[in-house]
mmCIF file of C-alpha atoms and ligand atoms in Angstrom:
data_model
loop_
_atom_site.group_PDB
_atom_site.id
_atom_site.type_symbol
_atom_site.label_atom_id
_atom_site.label_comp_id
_atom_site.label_asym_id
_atom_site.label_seq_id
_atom_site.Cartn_x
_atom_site.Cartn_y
_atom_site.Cartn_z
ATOM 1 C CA UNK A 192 0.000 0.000 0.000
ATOM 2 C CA UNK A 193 2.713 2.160 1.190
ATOM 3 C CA UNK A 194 4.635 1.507 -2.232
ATOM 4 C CA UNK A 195 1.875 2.268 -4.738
ATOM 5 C CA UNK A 196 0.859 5.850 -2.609
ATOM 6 C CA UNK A 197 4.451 6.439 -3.616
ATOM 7 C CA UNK A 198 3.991 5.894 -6.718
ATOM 8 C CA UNK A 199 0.511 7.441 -7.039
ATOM 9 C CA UNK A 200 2.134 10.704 -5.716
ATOM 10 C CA UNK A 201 4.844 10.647 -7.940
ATOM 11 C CA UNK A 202 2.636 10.312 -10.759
ATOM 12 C CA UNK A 203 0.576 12.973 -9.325
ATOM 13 C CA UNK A 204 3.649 15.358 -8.866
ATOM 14 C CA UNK A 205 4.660 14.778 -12.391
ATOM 15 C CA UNK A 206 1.032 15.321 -13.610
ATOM 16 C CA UNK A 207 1.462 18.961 -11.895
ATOM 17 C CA UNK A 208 4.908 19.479 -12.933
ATOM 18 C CA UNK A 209 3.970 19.174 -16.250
ATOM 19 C CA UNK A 210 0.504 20.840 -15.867
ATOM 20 C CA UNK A 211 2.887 23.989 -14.925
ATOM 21 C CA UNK A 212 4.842 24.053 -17.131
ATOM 22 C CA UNK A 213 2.029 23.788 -19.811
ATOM 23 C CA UNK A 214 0.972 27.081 -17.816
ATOM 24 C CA UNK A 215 4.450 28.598 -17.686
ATOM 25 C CA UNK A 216 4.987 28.244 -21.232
ATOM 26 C CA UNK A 217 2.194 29.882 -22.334
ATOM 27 C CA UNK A 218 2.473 32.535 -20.020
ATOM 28 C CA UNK A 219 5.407 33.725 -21.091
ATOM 29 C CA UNK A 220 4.494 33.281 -24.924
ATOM 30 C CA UNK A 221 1.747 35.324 -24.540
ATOM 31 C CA UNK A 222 3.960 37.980 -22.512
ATOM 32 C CA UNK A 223 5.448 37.649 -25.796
ATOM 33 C CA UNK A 224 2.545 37.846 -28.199
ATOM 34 C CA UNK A 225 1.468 41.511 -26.046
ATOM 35 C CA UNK A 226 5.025 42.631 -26.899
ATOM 36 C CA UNK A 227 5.201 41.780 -30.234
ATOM 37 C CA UNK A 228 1.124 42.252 -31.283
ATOM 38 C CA UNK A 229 0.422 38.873 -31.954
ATOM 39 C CA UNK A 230 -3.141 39.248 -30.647
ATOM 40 C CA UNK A 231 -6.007 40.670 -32.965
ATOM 41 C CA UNK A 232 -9.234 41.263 -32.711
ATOM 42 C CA UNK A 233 -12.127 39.857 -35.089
ATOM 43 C CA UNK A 234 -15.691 41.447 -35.064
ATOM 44 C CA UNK A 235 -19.034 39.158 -35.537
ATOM 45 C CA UNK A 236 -22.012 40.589 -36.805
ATOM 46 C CA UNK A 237 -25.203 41.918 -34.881
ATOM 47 C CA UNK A 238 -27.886 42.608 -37.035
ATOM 48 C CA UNK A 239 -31.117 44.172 -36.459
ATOM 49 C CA UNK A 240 -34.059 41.750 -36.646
ATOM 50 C CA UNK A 241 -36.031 44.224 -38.271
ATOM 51 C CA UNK A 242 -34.716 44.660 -40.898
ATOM 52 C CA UNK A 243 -31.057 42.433 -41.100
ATOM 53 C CA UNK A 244 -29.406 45.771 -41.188
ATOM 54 C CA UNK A 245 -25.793 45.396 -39.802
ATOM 55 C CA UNK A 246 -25.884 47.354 -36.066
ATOM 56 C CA UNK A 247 -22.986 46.625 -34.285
ATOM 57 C CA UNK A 248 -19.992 44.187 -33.929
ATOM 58 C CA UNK A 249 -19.083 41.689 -30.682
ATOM 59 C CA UNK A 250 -15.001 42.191 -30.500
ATOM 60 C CA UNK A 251 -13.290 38.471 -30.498
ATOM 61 C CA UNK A 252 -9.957 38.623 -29.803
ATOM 62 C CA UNK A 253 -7.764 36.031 -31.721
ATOM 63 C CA UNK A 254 -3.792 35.360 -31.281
ATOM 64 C CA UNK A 255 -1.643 34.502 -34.452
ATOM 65 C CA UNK A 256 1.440 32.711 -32.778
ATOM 66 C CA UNK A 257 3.895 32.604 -35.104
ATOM 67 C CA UNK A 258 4.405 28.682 -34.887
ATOM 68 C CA UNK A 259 1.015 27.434 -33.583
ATOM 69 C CA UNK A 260 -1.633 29.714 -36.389
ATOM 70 C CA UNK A 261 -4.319 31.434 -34.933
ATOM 71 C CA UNK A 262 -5.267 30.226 -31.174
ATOM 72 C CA UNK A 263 -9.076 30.744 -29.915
ATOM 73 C CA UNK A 264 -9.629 32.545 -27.059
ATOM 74 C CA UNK A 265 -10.928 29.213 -25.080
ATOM 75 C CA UNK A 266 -7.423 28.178 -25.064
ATOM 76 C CA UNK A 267 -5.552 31.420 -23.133
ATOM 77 C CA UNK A 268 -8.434 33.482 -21.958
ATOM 78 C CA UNK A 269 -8.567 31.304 -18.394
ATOM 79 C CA UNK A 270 -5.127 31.055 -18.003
ATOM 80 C CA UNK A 271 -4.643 34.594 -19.186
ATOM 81 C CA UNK A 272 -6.934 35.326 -15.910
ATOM 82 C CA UNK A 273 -5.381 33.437 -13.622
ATOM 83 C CA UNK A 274 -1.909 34.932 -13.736
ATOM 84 C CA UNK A 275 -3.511 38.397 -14.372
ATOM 85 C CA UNK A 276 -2.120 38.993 -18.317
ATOM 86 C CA UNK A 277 -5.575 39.201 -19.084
ATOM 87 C CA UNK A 278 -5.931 43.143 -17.544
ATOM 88 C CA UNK A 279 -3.026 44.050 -20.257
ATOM 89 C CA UNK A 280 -4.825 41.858 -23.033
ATOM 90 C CA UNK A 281 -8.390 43.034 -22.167
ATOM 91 C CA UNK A 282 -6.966 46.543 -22.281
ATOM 92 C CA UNK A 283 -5.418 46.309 -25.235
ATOM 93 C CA UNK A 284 -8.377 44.631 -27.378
ATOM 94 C CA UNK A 285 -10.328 47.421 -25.958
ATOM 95 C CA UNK A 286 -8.052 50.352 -27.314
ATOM 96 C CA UNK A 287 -7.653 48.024 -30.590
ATOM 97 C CA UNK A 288 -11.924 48.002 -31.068
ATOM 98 C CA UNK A 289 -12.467 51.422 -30.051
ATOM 99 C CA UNK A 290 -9.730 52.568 -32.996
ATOM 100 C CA UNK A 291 -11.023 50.260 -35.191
ATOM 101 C CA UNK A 292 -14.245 51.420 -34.565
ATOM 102 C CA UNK A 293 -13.492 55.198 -34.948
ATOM 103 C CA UNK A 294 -11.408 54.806 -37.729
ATOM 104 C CA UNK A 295 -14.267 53.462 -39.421
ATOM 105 C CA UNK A 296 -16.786 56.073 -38.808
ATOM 106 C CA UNK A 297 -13.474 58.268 -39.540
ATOM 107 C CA UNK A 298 -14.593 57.014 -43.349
ATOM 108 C CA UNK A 299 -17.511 57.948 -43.430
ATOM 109 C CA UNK A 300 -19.435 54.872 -42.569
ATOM 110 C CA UNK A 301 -22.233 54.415 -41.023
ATOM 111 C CA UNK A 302 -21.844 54.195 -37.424
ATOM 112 C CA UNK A 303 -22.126 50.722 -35.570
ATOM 113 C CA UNK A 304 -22.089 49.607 -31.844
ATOM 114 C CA UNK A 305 -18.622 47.913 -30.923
ATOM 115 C CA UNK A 306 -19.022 45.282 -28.002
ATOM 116 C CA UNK A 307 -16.183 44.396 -26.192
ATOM 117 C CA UNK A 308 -16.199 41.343 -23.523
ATOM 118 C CA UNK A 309 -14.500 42.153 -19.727
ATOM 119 C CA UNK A 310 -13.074 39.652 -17.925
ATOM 120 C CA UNK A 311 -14.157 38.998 -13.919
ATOM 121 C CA UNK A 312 -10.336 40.362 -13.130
ATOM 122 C CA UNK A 313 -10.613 43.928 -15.362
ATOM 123 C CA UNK A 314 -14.145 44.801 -14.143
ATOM 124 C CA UNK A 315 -12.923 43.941 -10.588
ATOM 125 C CA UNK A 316 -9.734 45.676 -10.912
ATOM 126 C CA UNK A 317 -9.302 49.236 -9.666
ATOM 127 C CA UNK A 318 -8.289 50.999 -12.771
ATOM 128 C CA UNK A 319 -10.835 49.412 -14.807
ATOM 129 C CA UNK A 320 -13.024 52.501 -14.851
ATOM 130 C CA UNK A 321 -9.434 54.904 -15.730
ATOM 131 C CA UNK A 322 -8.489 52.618 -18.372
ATOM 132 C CA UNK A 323 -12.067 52.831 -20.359
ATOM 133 C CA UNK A 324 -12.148 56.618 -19.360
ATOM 134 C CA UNK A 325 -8.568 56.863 -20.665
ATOM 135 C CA UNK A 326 -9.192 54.956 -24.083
ATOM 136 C CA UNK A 327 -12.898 57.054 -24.764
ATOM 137 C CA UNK A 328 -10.480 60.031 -24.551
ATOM 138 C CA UNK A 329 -7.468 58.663 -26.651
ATOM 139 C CA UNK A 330 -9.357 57.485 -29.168
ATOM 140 C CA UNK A 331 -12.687 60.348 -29.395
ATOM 141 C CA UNK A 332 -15.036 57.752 -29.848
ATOM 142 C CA UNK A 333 -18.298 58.729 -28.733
ATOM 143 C CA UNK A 334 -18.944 56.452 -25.595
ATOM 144 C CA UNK A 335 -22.586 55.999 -26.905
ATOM 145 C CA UNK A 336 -20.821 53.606 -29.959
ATOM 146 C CA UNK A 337 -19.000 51.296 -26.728
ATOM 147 C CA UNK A 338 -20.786 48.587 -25.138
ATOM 148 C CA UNK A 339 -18.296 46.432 -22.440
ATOM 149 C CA UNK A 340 -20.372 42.776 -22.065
ATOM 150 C CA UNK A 341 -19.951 41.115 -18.573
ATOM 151 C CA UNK A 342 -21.218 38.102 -17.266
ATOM 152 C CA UNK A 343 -23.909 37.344 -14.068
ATOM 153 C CA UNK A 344 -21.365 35.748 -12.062
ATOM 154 C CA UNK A 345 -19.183 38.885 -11.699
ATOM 155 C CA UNK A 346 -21.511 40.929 -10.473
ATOM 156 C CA UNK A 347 -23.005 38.557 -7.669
ATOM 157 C CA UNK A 348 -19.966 38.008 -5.162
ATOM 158 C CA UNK A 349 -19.984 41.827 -4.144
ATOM 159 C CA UNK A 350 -23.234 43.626 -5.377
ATOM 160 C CA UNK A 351 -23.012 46.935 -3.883
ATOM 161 C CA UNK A 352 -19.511 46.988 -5.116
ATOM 162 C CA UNK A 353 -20.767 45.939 -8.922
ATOM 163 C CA UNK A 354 -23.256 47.941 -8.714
ATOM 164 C CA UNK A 355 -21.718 51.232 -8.168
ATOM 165 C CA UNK A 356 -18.684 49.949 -10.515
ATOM 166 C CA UNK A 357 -21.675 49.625 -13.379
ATOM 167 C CA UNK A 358 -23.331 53.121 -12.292
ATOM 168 C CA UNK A 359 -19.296 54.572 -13.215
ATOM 169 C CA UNK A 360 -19.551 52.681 -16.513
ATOM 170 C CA UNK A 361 -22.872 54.114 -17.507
ATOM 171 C CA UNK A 362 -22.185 57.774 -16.398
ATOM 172 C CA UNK A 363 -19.498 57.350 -19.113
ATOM 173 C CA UNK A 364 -22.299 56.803 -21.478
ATOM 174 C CA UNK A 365 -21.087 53.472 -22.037
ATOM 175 C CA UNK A 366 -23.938 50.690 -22.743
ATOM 176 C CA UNK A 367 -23.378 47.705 -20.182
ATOM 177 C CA UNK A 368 -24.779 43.970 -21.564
ATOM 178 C CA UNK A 369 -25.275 40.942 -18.757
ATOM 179 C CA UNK A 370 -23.784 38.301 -21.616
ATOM 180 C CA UNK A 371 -25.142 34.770 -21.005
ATOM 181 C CA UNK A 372 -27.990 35.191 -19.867
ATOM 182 C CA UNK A 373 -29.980 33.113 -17.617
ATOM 183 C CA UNK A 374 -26.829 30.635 -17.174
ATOM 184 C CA UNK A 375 -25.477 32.106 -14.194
ATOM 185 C CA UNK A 376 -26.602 32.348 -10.884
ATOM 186 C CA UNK A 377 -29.737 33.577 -11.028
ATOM 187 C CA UNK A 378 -30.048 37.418 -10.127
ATOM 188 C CA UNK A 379 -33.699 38.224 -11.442
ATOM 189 C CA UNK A 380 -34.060 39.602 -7.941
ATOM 190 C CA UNK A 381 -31.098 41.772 -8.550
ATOM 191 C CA UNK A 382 -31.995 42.617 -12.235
ATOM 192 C CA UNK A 383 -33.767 45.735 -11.199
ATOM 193 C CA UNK A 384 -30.941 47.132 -9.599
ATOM 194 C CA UNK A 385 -28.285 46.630 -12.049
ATOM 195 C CA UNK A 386 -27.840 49.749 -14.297
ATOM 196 C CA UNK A 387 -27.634 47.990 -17.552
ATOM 197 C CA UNK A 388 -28.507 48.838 -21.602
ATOM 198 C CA UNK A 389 -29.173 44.981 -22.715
ATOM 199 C CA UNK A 390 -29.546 41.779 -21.611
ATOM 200 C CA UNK A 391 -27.868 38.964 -24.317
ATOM 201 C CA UNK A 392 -29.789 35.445 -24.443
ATOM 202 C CA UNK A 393 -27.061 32.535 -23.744
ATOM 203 C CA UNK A 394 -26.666 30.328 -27.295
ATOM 204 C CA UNK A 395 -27.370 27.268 -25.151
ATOM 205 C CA UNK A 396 -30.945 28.472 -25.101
ATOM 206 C CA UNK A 397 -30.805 29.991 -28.617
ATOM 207 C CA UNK A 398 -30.206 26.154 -30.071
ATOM 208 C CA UNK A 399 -33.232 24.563 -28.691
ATOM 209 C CA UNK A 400 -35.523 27.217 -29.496
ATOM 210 C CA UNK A 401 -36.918 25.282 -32.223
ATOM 211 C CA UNK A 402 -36.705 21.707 -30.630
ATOM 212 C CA UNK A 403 -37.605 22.360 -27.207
ATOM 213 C CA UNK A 404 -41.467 23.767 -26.635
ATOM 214 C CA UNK A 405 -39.894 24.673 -22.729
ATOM 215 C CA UNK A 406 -36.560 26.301 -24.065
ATOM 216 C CA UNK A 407 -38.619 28.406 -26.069
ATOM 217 C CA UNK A 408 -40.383 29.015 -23.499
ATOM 218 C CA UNK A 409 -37.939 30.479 -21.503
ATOM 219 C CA UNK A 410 -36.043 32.118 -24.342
ATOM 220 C CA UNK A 411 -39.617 34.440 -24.578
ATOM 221 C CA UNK A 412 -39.477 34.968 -21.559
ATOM 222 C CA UNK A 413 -36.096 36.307 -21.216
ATOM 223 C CA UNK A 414 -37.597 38.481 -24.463
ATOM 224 C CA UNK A 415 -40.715 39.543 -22.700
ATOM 225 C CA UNK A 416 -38.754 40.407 -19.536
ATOM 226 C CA UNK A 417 -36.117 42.905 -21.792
ATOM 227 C CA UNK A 418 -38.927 44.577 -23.394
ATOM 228 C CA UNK A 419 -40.547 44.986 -19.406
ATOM 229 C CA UNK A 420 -37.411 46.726 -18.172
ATOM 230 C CA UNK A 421 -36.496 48.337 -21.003
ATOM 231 C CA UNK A 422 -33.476 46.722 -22.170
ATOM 232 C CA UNK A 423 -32.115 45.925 -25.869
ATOM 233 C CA UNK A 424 -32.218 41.966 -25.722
ATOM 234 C CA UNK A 425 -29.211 40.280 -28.374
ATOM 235 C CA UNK A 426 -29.953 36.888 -29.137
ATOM 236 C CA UNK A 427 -26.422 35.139 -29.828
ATOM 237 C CA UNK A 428 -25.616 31.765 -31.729
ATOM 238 C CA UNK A 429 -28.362 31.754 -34.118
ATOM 239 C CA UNK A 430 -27.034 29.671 -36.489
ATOM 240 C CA UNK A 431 -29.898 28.574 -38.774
ATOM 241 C CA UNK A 432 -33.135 30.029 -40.101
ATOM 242 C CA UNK A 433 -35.691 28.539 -37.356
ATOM 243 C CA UNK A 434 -33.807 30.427 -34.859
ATOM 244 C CA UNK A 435 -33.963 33.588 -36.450
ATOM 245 C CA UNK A 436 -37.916 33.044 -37.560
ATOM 246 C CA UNK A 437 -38.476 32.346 -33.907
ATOM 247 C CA UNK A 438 -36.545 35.775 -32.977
ATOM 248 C CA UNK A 439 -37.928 37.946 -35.114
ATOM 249 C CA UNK A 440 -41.595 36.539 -34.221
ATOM 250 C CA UNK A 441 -41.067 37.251 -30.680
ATOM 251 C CA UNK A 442 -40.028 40.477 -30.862
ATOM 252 C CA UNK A 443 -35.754 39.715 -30.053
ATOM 253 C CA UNK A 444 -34.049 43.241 -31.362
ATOM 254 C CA UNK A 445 -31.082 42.065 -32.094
ATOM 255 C CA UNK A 446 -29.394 38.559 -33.583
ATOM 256 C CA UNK A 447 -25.975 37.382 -33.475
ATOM 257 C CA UNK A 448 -24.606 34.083 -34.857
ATOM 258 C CA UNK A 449 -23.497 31.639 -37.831
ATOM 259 C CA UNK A 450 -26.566 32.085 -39.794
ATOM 260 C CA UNK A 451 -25.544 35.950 -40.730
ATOM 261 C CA UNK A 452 -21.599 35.210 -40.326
ATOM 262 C CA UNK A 453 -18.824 34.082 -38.370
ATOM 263 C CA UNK A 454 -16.184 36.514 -36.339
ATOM 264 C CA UNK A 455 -14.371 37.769 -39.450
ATOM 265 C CA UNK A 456 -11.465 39.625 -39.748
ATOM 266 C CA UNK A 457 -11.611 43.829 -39.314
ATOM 267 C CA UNK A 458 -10.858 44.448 -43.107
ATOM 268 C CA UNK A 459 -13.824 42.115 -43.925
ATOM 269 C CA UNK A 460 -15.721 43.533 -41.175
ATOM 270 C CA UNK A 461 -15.255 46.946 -43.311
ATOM 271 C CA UNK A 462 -16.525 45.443 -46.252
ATOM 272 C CA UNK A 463 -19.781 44.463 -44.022
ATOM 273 C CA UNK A 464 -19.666 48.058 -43.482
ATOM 274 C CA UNK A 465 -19.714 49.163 -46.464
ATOM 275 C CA UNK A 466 -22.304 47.492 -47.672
ATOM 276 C CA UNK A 467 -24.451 48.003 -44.491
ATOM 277 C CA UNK A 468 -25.728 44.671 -44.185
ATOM 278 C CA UNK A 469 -23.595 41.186 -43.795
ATOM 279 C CA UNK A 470 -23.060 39.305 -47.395
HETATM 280 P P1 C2E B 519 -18.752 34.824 -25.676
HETATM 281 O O1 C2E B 519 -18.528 36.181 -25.133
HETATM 282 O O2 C2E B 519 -20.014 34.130 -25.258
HETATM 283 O O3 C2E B 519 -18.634 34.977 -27.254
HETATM 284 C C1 C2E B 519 -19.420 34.271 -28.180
HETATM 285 C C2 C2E B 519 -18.690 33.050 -28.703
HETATM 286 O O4 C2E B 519 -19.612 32.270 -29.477
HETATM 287 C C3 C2E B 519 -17.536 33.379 -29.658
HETATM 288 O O5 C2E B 519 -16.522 32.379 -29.518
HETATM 289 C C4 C2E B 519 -18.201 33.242 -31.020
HETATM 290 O O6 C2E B 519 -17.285 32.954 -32.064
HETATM 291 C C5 C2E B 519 -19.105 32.069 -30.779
HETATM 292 N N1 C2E B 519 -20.255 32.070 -31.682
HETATM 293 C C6 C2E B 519 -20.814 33.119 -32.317
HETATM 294 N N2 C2E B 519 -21.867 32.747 -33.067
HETATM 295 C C7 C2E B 519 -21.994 31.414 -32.904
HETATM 296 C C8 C2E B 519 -22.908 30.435 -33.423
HETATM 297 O O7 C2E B 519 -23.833 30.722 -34.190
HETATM 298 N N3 C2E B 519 -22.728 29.142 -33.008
HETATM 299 C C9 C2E B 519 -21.721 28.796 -32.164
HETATM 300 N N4 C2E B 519 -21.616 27.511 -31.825
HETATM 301 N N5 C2E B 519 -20.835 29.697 -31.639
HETATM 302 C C10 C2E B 519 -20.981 30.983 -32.009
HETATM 303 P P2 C2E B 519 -14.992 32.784 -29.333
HETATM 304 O O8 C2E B 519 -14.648 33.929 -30.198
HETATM 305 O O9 C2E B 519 -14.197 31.510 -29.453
HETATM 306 O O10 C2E B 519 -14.932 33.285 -27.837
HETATM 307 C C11 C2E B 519 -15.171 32.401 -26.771
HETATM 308 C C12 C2E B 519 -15.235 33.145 -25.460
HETATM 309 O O11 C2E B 519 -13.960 33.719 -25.154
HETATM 310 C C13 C2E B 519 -16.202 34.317 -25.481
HETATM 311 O O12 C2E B 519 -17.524 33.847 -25.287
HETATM 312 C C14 C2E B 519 -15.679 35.129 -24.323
HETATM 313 O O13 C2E B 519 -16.126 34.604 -23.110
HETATM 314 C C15 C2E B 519 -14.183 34.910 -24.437
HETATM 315 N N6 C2E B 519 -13.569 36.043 -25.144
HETATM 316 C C16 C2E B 519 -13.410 36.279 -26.472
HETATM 317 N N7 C2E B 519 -12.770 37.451 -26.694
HETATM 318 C C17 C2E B 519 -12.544 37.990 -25.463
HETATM 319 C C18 C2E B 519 -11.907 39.202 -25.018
HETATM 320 O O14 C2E B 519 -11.461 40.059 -25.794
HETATM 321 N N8 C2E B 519 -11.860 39.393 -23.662
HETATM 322 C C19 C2E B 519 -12.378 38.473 -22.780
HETATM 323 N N9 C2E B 519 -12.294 38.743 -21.468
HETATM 324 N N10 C2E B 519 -12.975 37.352 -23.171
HETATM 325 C C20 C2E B 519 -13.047 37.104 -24.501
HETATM 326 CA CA1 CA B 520 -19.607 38.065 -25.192
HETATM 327 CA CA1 CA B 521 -21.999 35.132 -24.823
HETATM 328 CA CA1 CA B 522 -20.678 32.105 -23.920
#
């Protein structure tokens, strides 16, 4: 017994030592990729379900390592949290979509609604509220084109604290979306207090809505409840027609997924712009 704990630990310890390194490695590769702008940011789609006019983009961001191709956020984004890279790369995506976005309406386009994603770290972090401040001025876009998406469970260890964090945000003029909705903890009690533009419908719910009589249930509801308070509701990962029929019958303002486009590149995002509406 006492020979195969031994060995049981030692397998463990190697497990971790190799688990760590795994970490280390990337770490410092994506110290790397900050230094030598490896990361980019691609822009998906939101169209209006009106009318399939194109209103605004959800900022990915995407890293080209020069050996591995392009890496998907899923892969660094935790670990990018966890050692606390993630308040330099969420910065820096943030300045990159709100130059991007400026630049285009620098062209003459037609102006669209950038929405960037903020990690649990940023919004907690102390200069998170500076750092927005301090790209809206850099950059002159007009905080009414910036939307920062966060996520249920980041408001619900400290309200007060999020709270009054989100009030900051909004006296920007920045719009504030709660992005999957309805899989965190649930805070409809808490809904009426939060200060926020739009509520976005969680994808898991999006790709039942025309299989599941109770999903679609509760993907109307989360409509009905939007157009109660007020709030813009985006419907993301629609990724074939039922979904958006089912939308645009229930009265969903806004639809993001597949079915109008994948995240694409900025320069093809541009040509999207151009033309107003996605190809
Ligand atoms: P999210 O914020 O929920 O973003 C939506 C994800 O769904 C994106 O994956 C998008 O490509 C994908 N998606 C869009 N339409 C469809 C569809 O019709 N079907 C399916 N199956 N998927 C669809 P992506 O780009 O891989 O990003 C994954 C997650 O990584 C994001 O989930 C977000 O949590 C995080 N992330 C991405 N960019 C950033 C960033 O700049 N900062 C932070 N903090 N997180 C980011
Ligand atoms: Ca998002
Ligand atoms: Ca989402
Ligand atoms: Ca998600």
């Amino acid at each position: 017994a006492k020979v195969s704990g031994r060995n049981q630990y030692q397998f463990f310890s190697k497990d971790m030592n190799r688990k760590a390194k795994v970490r280390l490695d990337l770490e410092s590769r994506m110290r790397r990729a900050l230094v030598n702008e490896e990361f980019t940011v691609f822009y998906q789609p939101k169209v209006s379900a009106d009318d399939d006019r194109l209103v605004g983009a959800e900022a990915l961001v995407r890293w080209i390592d020069p050996d591995k191709g392009m890496i998907g956020p899923g892969e660094f984004i935790p670990v990018a949290e966890e050692t606390g890279l993630i308040e330099q790369i969420g910065s820096w995506v943030l300045r990159r979509s709100c130059e991007q976005t400026i630049g285009w309406q620098k062209m003459g386009l037609s102006p669209v609604k950038v929405s960037v994603n903020v990690s649990a770290r940023q919004f907690r972090s102390r200069a998170f509220i500076d750092i927005v401040t301090g790209v809206l001025g850099d950059t002159g876009l007009d905080p009414k084109w910036l939307e920062l998406e966060i996520t249920e469970s980041m408001l619900m260890n400290d309200v007060e604290s999020a709270v009054r964090k989100m009030g900051a945000i909004r006296d920007l003029g920045v719009g504030l979306s709660i992005d999957d909705f309805g899989t965190g903890y649930s805070s409809l009690s808490y809904l009426g207090r939060f200060p926020i533009t739009t509520l976005k419908i969680d994808r898991a719910f999006i790709a039942d809505v025309d299989t599941n009589p109770k999903t679609a249930e509760i993907a109307r509801a989360i409509i009905g409840l939007s157009q109660g308070l007020n709030l813009e509701v985006v419907a993301e990962g629609c990724e074939i027609s039922e979904h958006v029929a089912f939308l645009k019958e229930h009265g969903c303002s806004t639809i993001q997924g597949y079915y109008y486009s994948k995240p694409v590149p900025a320069e093809q995002f541009q040509q999207m712009l151009q033309a107003g509406r996605v190809p």
